Tab-separated table of C-alpha atoms in Angstrom:
chain	number	residue	atom	x	y	z
J	289	UNK	CA	16.920	-27.444	-8.342
J	290	UNK	CA	15.910	-30.860	-6.540
J	291	UNK	CA	17.738	-29.756	-3.485
J	292	UNK	CA	16.142	-26.274	-3.466
J	293	UNK	CA	12.782	-27.968	-3.134
J	294	UNK	CA	13.919	-30.203	-0.482
J	295	UNK	CA	15.106	-27.017	1.522
J	296	UNK	CA	11.838	-25.026	0.623
J	297	UNK	CA	9.927	-28.159	1.954
J	298	UNK	CA	11.481	-28.133	5.302
J	299	UNK	CA	11.311	-24.097	5.260
J	300	UNK	CA	7.545	-24.504	4.934
J	301	UNK	CA	6.930	-27.139	7.422
J	302	UNK	CA	9.343	-25.109	9.969
J	303	UNK	CA	6.760	-21.946	9.307
J	304	UNK	CA	3.733	-24.197	9.866
J	305	UNK	CA	4.736	-25.415	13.100
J	306	UNK	CA	6.138	-22.229	14.567
J	307	UNK	CA	4.163	-20.730	17.487
J	308	UNK	CA	5.008	-17.094	16.391
J	309	UNK	CA	3.942	-17.656	13.157
J	310	UNK	CA	0.439	-19.398	14.218
J	311	UNK	CA	-0.212	-16.344	16.538
J	312	UNK	CA	0.493	-13.746	14.102
J	313	UNK	CA	-1.611	-16.001	11.548
J	314	UNK	CA	-4.261	-16.186	14.373
J	315	UNK	CA	-4.222	-12.383	14.658
J	316	UNK	CA	-4.743	-11.819	10.963
J	317	UNK	CA	-7.613	-14.209	10.799
J	318	UNK	CA	-9.429	-12.672	13.546
J	319	UNK	CA	-8.778	-8.939	12.465
J	320	UNK	CA	-9.820	-10.025	8.878
J	321	UNK	CA	-12.998	-11.278	10.104
J	322	UNK	CA	-13.855	-8.028	12.060
J	323	UNK	CA	-12.943	-6.355	8.876
J	324	UNK	CA	-15.121	-8.363	6.506
J	325	UNK	CA	-18.119	-8.066	8.880
J	326	UNK	CA	-17.525	-4.205	9.199
J	327	UNK	CA	-17.207	-4.114	5.225
J	328	UNK	CA	-20.554	-5.997	4.589
J	329	UNK	CA	-22.258	-3.675	7.099
J	330	UNK	CA	-20.951	-0.726	5.522
J	331	UNK	CA	-21.839	-1.833	2.141
J	332	UNK	CA	-25.383	-2.868	3.069
J	333	UNK	CA	-25.643	0.891	4.679
J	334	UNK	CA	-24.633	2.452	1.620
J	335	UNK	CA	-26.843	0.060	-0.451
J	336	UNK	CA	-29.920	1.168	1.564
J	337	UNK	CA	-28.698	5.033	1.031
J	338	UNK	CA	-28.331	4.375	-2.848
J	339	UNK	CA	-31.938	2.866	-3.016
J	340	UNK	CA	-33.358	5.602	-1.072
J	341	UNK	CA	-31.889	8.257	-2.955
J	342	UNK	CA	-32.916	6.543	-6.521
J	343	UNK	CA	-36.489	5.953	-5.121
J	344	UNK	CA	-36.350	9.958	-4.148
J	345	UNK	CA	-34.651	11.025	-7.446
J	346	UNK	CA	-37.396	9.128	-9.463
J	347	UNK	CA	-40.084	10.842	-7.459
J	348	UNK	CA	-38.763	14.303	-8.478
J	349	UNK	CA	-37.730	13.091	-11.987
J	350	UNK	CA	-34.049	13.453	-11.576
J	351	UNK	CA	-31.659	10.793	-13.433
J	352	UNK	CA	-30.105	7.985	-12.012
J	353	UNK	CA	-26.641	9.543	-12.434
J	354	UNK	CA	-27.308	11.805	-9.376
J	355	UNK	CA	-26.105	8.763	-7.256
J	356	UNK	CA	-23.691	6.088	-7.409
J	357	UNK	CA	-24.321	2.115	-6.298
J	358	UNK	CA	-21.635	0.792	-3.795
J	359	UNK	CA	-19.360	-1.735	-4.808
J	360	UNK	CA	-18.524	-4.980	-2.959
J	361	UNK	CA	-15.050	-3.926	-2.892
J	362	UNK	CA	-15.796	-2.107	0.338
J	363	UNK	CA	-15.192	-5.331	2.062
J	364	UNK	CA	-11.669	-5.709	0.828
J	365	UNK	CA	-11.287	-1.795	1.458
J	366	UNK	CA	-12.237	-2.451	5.269
J	367	UNK	CA	-9.611	-5.373	5.606
J	368	UNK	CA	-6.840	-3.461	3.809
J	369	UNK	CA	-5.551	-1.721	6.763
J	370	UNK	CA	-5.305	-5.076	8.379
J	371	UNK	CA	-3.432	-6.220	5.704
J	372	UNK	CA	-1.168	-3.452	5.885
J	373	UNK	CA	0.111	-4.124	9.590
J	374	UNK	CA	-0.566	-7.546	10.140
J	375	UNK	CA	0.502	-8.575	6.566
J	376	UNK	CA	3.882	-6.974	7.297
J	377	UNK	CA	4.329	-8.542	10.464
J	378	UNK	CA	3.939	-11.968	9.207
J	379	UNK	CA	6.214	-11.278	6.451
J	380	UNK	CA	8.917	-9.898	8.790
J	381	UNK	CA	8.348	-12.804	11.612
J	382	UNK	CA	9.061	-15.229	8.699
J	383	UNK	CA	12.304	-13.552	7.582
J	384	UNK	CA	14.330	-12.048	10.395
J	385	UNK	CA	15.731	-14.942	11.872
J	386	UNK	CA	15.457	-17.552	8.830
J	387	UNK	CA	19.364	-17.271	8.510
J	388	UNK	CA	20.541	-16.038	12.121
J	389	UNK	CA	18.639	-18.668	13.797
J	390	UNK	CA	20.418	-21.348	12.377
J	391	UNK	CA	23.953	-19.788	12.590
J	392	UNK	CA	23.288	-19.694	16.319
J	393	UNK	CA	22.110	-23.215	16.960
J	394	UNK	CA	24.752	-24.537	14.589
J	395	UNK	CA	22.055	-26.231	12.302
J	396	UNK	CA	23.745	-24.078	9.501
J	397	UNK	CA	27.015	-25.446	10.024
J	398	UNK	CA	25.826	-28.958	10.183
J	399	UNK	CA	23.789	-28.620	6.742
J	400	UNK	CA	26.791	-27.198	4.761
J	401	UNK	CA	28.575	-30.554	5.818
J	402	UNK	CA	26.263	-32.358	3.563
J	403	UNK	CA	26.496	-32.096	-0.486
J	404	UNK	CA	24.479	-29.077	-0.803
J	405	UNK	CA	25.443	-25.742	-2.286
J	406	UNK	CA	24.918	-22.494	-0.343
J	407	UNK	CA	22.776	-21.202	-3.167
J	408	UNK	CA	20.591	-23.994	-2.878
J	409	UNK	CA	19.883	-23.325	0.994
J	410	UNK	CA	19.066	-19.690	0.555
J	411	UNK	CA	17.052	-20.313	-2.606
J	412	UNK	CA	15.051	-22.953	-0.857
J	413	UNK	CA	14.430	-21.066	2.123
J	414	UNK	CA	13.314	-18.203	0.105
J	415	UNK	CA	11.024	-20.356	-1.939
J	416	UNK	CA	9.480	-22.191	1.161
J	417	UNK	CA	8.715	-18.579	2.920
J	418	UNK	CA	7.092	-17.048	-0.151
J	419	UNK	CA	5.093	-20.447	-0.793
J	420	UNK	CA	3.855	-20.112	2.760
J	421	UNK	CA	3.008	-16.169	2.312
J	422	UNK	CA	0.898	-17.383	-0.976
J	423	UNK	CA	-0.915	-20.282	0.605
J	424	UNK	CA	-1.768	-17.562	3.765
J	425	UNK	CA	-2.961	-14.980	1.862
J	426	UNK	CA	-4.717	-17.081	-0.798
J	427	UNK	CA	-6.678	-18.646	2.103
J	428	UNK	CA	-7.552	-15.204	3.570
J	429	UNK	CA	-8.819	-14.133	0.244
J	430	UNK	CA	-11.045	-17.004	-0.447
J	431	UNK	CA	-12.123	-16.901	2.788
J	432	UNK	CA	-13.237	-13.238	2.428
J	433	UNK	CA	-15.157	-14.047	-1.053
J	434	UNK	CA	-16.832	-17.028	0.365
J	435	UNK	CA	-18.208	-14.523	3.222
J	436	UNK	CA	-19.119	-12.095	0.680
J	437	UNK	CA	-21.156	-14.568	-1.318
J	438	UNK	CA	-22.722	-16.061	1.760
J	439	UNK	CA	-23.871	-12.772	2.483
J	440	UNK	CA	-25.362	-12.514	-1.056
J	441	UNK	CA	-22.620	-10.071	-2.146
J	442	UNK	CA	-21.679	-10.895	-5.569
J	443	UNK	CA	-18.622	-9.367	-7.425
J	444	UNK	CA	-18.820	-8.165	-11.083
J	445	UNK	CA	-16.200	-9.263	-13.480
J	446	UNK	CA	-14.297	-6.021	-13.072
J	447	UNK	CA	-14.263	-6.530	-9.284
J	448	UNK	CA	-12.752	-10.145	-9.712
J	449	UNK	CA	-10.069	-8.663	-11.673
J	450	UNK	CA	-9.421	-6.085	-9.308
J	451	UNK	CA	-9.372	-8.583	-6.387
J	452	UNK	CA	-7.002	-10.631	-8.355
J	453	UNK	CA	-4.681	-7.624	-8.917
J	454	UNK	CA	-4.980	-6.696	-5.253
J	455	UNK	CA	-4.060	-10.156	-4.244
J	456	UNK	CA	-1.018	-10.402	-6.246
J	457	UNK	CA	0.171	-6.702	-4.877
J	458	UNK	CA	-0.480	-7.595	-1.724
J	459	UNK	CA	1.784	-10.574	-2.052
J	460	UNK	CA	4.620	-8.509	-3.304
J	461	UNK	CA	3.970	-6.022	-0.649
J	462	UNK	CA	4.734	-8.724	1.718
J	463	UNK	CA	7.577	-10.489	-0.212
J	464	UNK	CA	8.983	-7.019	-0.125
J	465	UNK	CA	9.214	-6.846	3.789
J	466	UNK	CA	10.108	-10.690	3.555
J	467	UNK	CA	13.302	-9.807	1.564
J	468	UNK	CA	14.023	-6.629	3.827
J	469	UNK	CA	14.122	-8.803	7.082
J	470	UNK	CA	15.903	-11.715	5.289
J	471	UNK	CA	18.595	-9.083	4.370
J	472	UNK	CA	18.780	-8.168	8.284
J	473	UNK	CA	19.004	-11.931	9.180
J	474	UNK	CA	21.723	-12.454	6.817
J	475	UNK	CA	24.089	-9.523	7.844
J	476	UNK	CA	23.330	-9.689	11.394
J	477	UNK	CA	25.563	-11.566	13.819
J	478	UNK	CA	22.732	-12.991	15.757
J	479	UNK	CA	18.708	-12.800	15.954
J	480	UNK	CA	18.733	-9.989	18.446
J	481	UNK	CA	20.879	-7.974	16.210
J	482	UNK	CA	18.584	-8.809	13.360
J	483	UNK	CA	15.382	-7.837	15.375
J	484	UNK	CA	16.891	-4.460	16.122
J	485	UNK	CA	18.034	-3.820	12.676
J	486	UNK	CA	14.563	-4.874	11.260
J	487	UNK	CA	12.708	-2.810	13.599
J	488	UNK	CA	14.832	0.410	12.567
J	489	UNK	CA	14.263	-0.193	8.932
J	490	UNK	CA	10.291	-0.870	9.414
J	491	UNK	CA	10.125	2.472	11.834
J	492	UNK	CA	11.737	4.323	8.906
J	493	UNK	CA	9.844	3.042	6.078
J	494	UNK	CA	6.464	3.682	8.137
J	495	UNK	CA	7.305	7.118	9.456
J	496	UNK	CA	8.869	8.387	6.164
J	497	UNK	CA	5.598	9.186	4.140
J	498	UNK	CA	4.369	10.881	7.584
J	499	UNK	CA	7.662	13.232	7.622
J	500	UNK	CA	8.824	13.675	4.087
J	501	UNK	CA	5.946	16.199	3.345
J	502	UNK	CA	6.834	18.296	6.151
J	503	UNK	CA	10.544	18.064	5.459
J	504	UNK	CA	10.224	18.864	1.987
J	505	UNK	CA	8.381	21.993	2.936
J	506	UNK	CA	10.783	23.230	5.432
J	507	UNK	CA	13.495	22.745	2.384
J	508	UNK	CA	11.319	24.640	0.044
J	509	UNK	CA	10.282	27.527	2.540
J	510	UNK	CA	7.254	29.286	2.854
J	511	UNK	CA	4.499	29.009	0.419
J	512	UNK	CA	3.489	32.051	-2.019
J	513	UNK	CA	0.209	33.795	-1.660
J	514	UNK	CA	-2.613	31.858	-3.179
J	515	UNK	CA	-4.376	34.863	-4.952
J	516	UNK	CA	-3.056	37.563	-6.821
J	517	UNK	CA	-4.639	40.599	-9.055
J	518	UNK	CA	-5.393	39.283	-12.424
J	519	UNK	CA	-4.089	40.968	-15.630
J	520	UNK	CA	-6.105	39.085	-17.805
J	521	UNK	CA	-9.958	39.787	-17.046
J	522	UNK	CA	-10.910	36.631	-19.302
J	523	UNK	CA	-8.586	34.164	-17.480
J	524	UNK	CA	-10.289	30.717	-16.668
J	525	UNK	CA	-8.999	30.815	-12.927
J	526	UNK	CA	-10.045	34.536	-12.427
J	527	UNK	CA	-12.516	35.362	-9.650
J	528	UNK	CA	-14.643	38.499	-9.388
J	529	UNK	CA	-13.516	39.992	-6.015
J	530	UNK	CA	-15.128	43.161	-4.399
J	531	UNK	CA	-12.449	45.050	-2.340
J	532	UNK	CA	-14.020	47.443	0.446
J	533	UNK	CA	-11.912	50.586	0.687
J	534	UNK	CA	-13.547	51.579	3.981
J	535	UNK	CA	-16.135	53.877	3.093
J	536	UNK	CA	-19.539	52.521	3.063
J	537	UNK	CA	-20.897	52.261	-0.739
J	538	UNK	CA	-17.313	52.839	-2.074
J	539	UNK	CA	-15.870	49.577	-3.330
J	540	UNK	CA	-14.018	48.674	-6.292
J	541	UNK	CA	-13.966	45.239	-7.869
J	542	UNK	CA	-11.059	43.477	-8.957
J	543	UNK	CA	-10.605	40.056	-10.823
J	544	UNK	CA	-8.370	37.722	-8.847
J	545	UNK	CA	-6.607	34.271	-9.966
J	546	UNK	CA	-4.535	31.646	-8.194
J	547	UNK	CA	-0.973	32.461	-8.620
J	548	UNK	CA	1.008	30.506	-11.029
J	549	UNK	CA	3.992	30.683	-8.149
J	550	UNK	CA	1.494	29.229	-5.839
J	551	UNK	CA	0.642	26.281	-8.345
J	552	UNK	CA	4.114	25.370	-9.086
J	553	UNK	CA	5.250	25.413	-5.523
J	554	UNK	CA	2.490	23.005	-4.594
J	555	UNK	CA	3.361	20.806	-7.760
J	556	UNK	CA	6.852	20.780	-6.690
J	557	UNK	CA	6.295	19.961	-3.511
J	558	UNK	CA	4.141	17.329	-4.141
J	559	UNK	CA	6.463	15.332	-6.881
J	560	UNK	CA	9.471	15.814	-4.714
J	561	UNK	CA	7.424	14.270	-1.548
J	562	UNK	CA	6.005	11.511	-3.912
J	563	UNK	CA	9.537	10.592	-5.282
J	564	UNK	CA	10.869	10.139	-1.770
J	565	UNK	CA	7.969	8.296	-0.715
J	566	UNK	CA	8.705	5.845	-3.502
J	567	UNK	CA	11.393	4.447	-0.899
J	568	UNK	CA	8.650	3.107	1.374
J	569	UNK	CA	6.686	-0.106	0.562
J	570	UNK	CA	3.956	1.007	2.767
J	571	UNK	CA	3.259	4.177	0.514
J	572	UNK	CA	3.495	2.471	-2.411
J	573	UNK	CA	1.156	-0.296	-1.284
J	574	UNK	CA	-1.197	2.270	-0.252
J	575	UNK	CA	-1.383	4.132	-3.604
J	576	UNK	CA	-1.742	0.698	-5.324
J	577	UNK	CA	-4.589	-0.666	-2.789
J	578	UNK	CA	-6.223	2.738	-2.938
J	579	UNK	CA	-6.493	2.913	-7.054
J	580	UNK	CA	-7.621	-0.929	-7.131
J	581	UNK	CA	-10.216	-1.029	-4.410
J	582	UNK	CA	-11.609	2.381	-4.913
J	583	UNK	CA	-11.917	2.411	-8.828
J	584	UNK	CA	-9.781	5.373	-9.392
J	585	UNK	CA	-8.053	6.511	-12.143
J	586	UNK	CA	-4.787	7.645	-10.202
J	587	UNK	CA	-4.066	7.863	-6.638
J	588	UNK	CA	-5.464	10.806	-4.603
J	589	UNK	CA	-4.020	10.681	-0.911
J	590	UNK	CA	-0.386	9.840	-1.986
J	591	UNK	CA	1.042	11.462	1.164
J	592	UNK	CA	-0.004	9.624	4.547
J	593	UNK	CA	-0.353	11.496	7.796
J	594	UNK	CA	-0.549	15.230	6.202
J	595	UNK	CA	-3.126	17.629	5.097
J	596	UNK	CA	-1.832	17.757	1.231
J	597	UNK	CA	-3.521	20.304	-0.884
J	598	UNK	CA	-4.232	18.449	-3.955
J	599	UNK	CA	-5.428	19.614	-7.088
J	600	UNK	CA	-7.997	17.072	-8.296
J	601	UNK	CA	-7.613	17.933	-12.045
J	602	UNK	CA	-3.979	17.133	-11.829
J	603	UNK	CA	-3.362	14.473	-8.786
J	604	UNK	CA	-6.553	12.712	-8.499
J	605	UNK	CA	-10.012	11.466	-10.061
J	606	UNK	CA	-13.242	10.808	-8.584
J	607	UNK	CA	-14.647	7.233	-8.195
J	608	UNK	CA	-16.172	5.996	-11.579
J	609	UNK	CA	-17.509	2.811	-12.661
J	610	UNK	CA	-16.264	3.588	-15.978
J	611	UNK	CA	-12.643	3.050	-15.075
J	612	UNK	CA	-11.189	-0.210	-15.511
J	613	UNK	CA	-9.038	-2.382	-13.447
J	614	UNK	CA	-6.031	-1.805	-16.084
J	615	UNK	CA	-6.835	1.771	-15.892
J	616	UNK	CA	-6.369	2.038	-12.125
J	617	UNK	CA	-3.458	-0.482	-12.364
J	618	UNK	CA	-1.539	1.726	-15.117
J	619	UNK	CA	-1.448	4.961	-12.826
J	620	UNK	CA	0.674	3.116	-10.119
J	621	UNK	CA	3.121	1.274	-12.142
J	622	UNK	CA	5.939	3.059	-10.809
J	623	UNK	CA	4.745	2.225	-7.331
J	624	UNK	CA	4.761	-1.429	-8.619
J	625	UNK	CA	8.330	-1.038	-10.055
J	626	UNK	CA	9.450	0.358	-6.668
J	627	UNK	CA	8.309	-2.588	-4.731
J	628	UNK	CA	9.788	-5.038	-7.185
J	629	UNK	CA	12.939	-3.164	-7.493
J	630	UNK	CA	13.143	-3.144	-3.482
J	631	UNK	CA	12.691	-6.831	-3.380
J	632	UNK	CA	15.158	-7.570	-5.897
J	633	UNK	CA	17.914	-5.626	-4.290
J	634	UNK	CA	17.298	-7.060	-0.839
J	635	UNK	CA	17.285	-10.794	-2.085
J	636	UNK	CA	20.622	-9.876	-4.114
J	637	UNK	CA	21.809	-8.401	-1.020
J	638	UNK	CA	20.967	-11.315	1.144
J	639	UNK	CA	22.321	-13.954	-1.802
J	640	UNK	CA	25.600	-12.064	-1.879
J	641	UNK	CA	26.189	-11.905	1.945
J	642	UNK	CA	25.191	-15.387	2.645
J	643	UNK	CA	27.171	-16.801	-0.269
J	644	UNK	CA	30.272	-15.104	1.259
J	645	UNK	CA	29.690	-15.632	5.094
J	646	UNK	CA	31.662	-17.440	7.478
J	647	UNK	CA	29.254	-19.788	9.228
J	648	UNK	CA	32.255	-21.377	11.420
């Protein structure tokens, strides 16, 4: 393990002095500050609206349940999109040439002449890169919390638990993309090919959630009619519809209900789309961050870039202060497992290829 740590320390220092890494890190810091300011402004605006609503409700003898106090997690919601993109770029920049670069400059061949095993090299490089990601994200989260406290925004106990969970999930998300880029670096002949492969994979996983919904729709065909004449007048989903026969004053009344075929169609379509989207780390992270930061019991907008017809009784829940962090996290356990599996498979593929690679 000592040799792995030596390699990890060298890799950590290499990232710390890399101009590319520092540029992306600087962009992440700047965008995070913009997001923090935007989130704090939005929180203060919603807090003013909440106080005004509470004051108005008390004047007309309405209960306080008519409105909901904003959460300080709005700040992290505001910077989440920046983490989604810049965090991805940071992770990829650390991994796409971690092996291919050393192949090109001959340092890998020179390193293997020393009494060090190949597994120590790739394990050490992985440890060093993941350690750097951990330090960067921890610094960003601490900076965000410091800004919040400075502005008088104090998180509750549940908020801190959610922030901690969100940190772990953000790190897992970044590690997933680092693992993917490491695969490309290990299998590619040079850094240029590694960049091309990595960009291709990124394009696929980013566009997949936007295209899968429509692709599944084309495969399933046209949706059934939404409303049909009800045969059960007592049906809970029935609606009293007046049908005009064309003569003034001459109309009939029929009970309409939502077609079971229509409901089944959209349930099946959403389920298939959700399964396909499990391949995309971007979609998985969006689902996880959504339930954690918005205090939801289950994801609502699981299909990015599409106007999905969602039955909220089936697929989502409205935000509620009664929903604990563990409840939110348990609803996206499949998405978490998906990120873990993708990371493990990618790291395993990198390990196997590197152990068998000819570096002459």
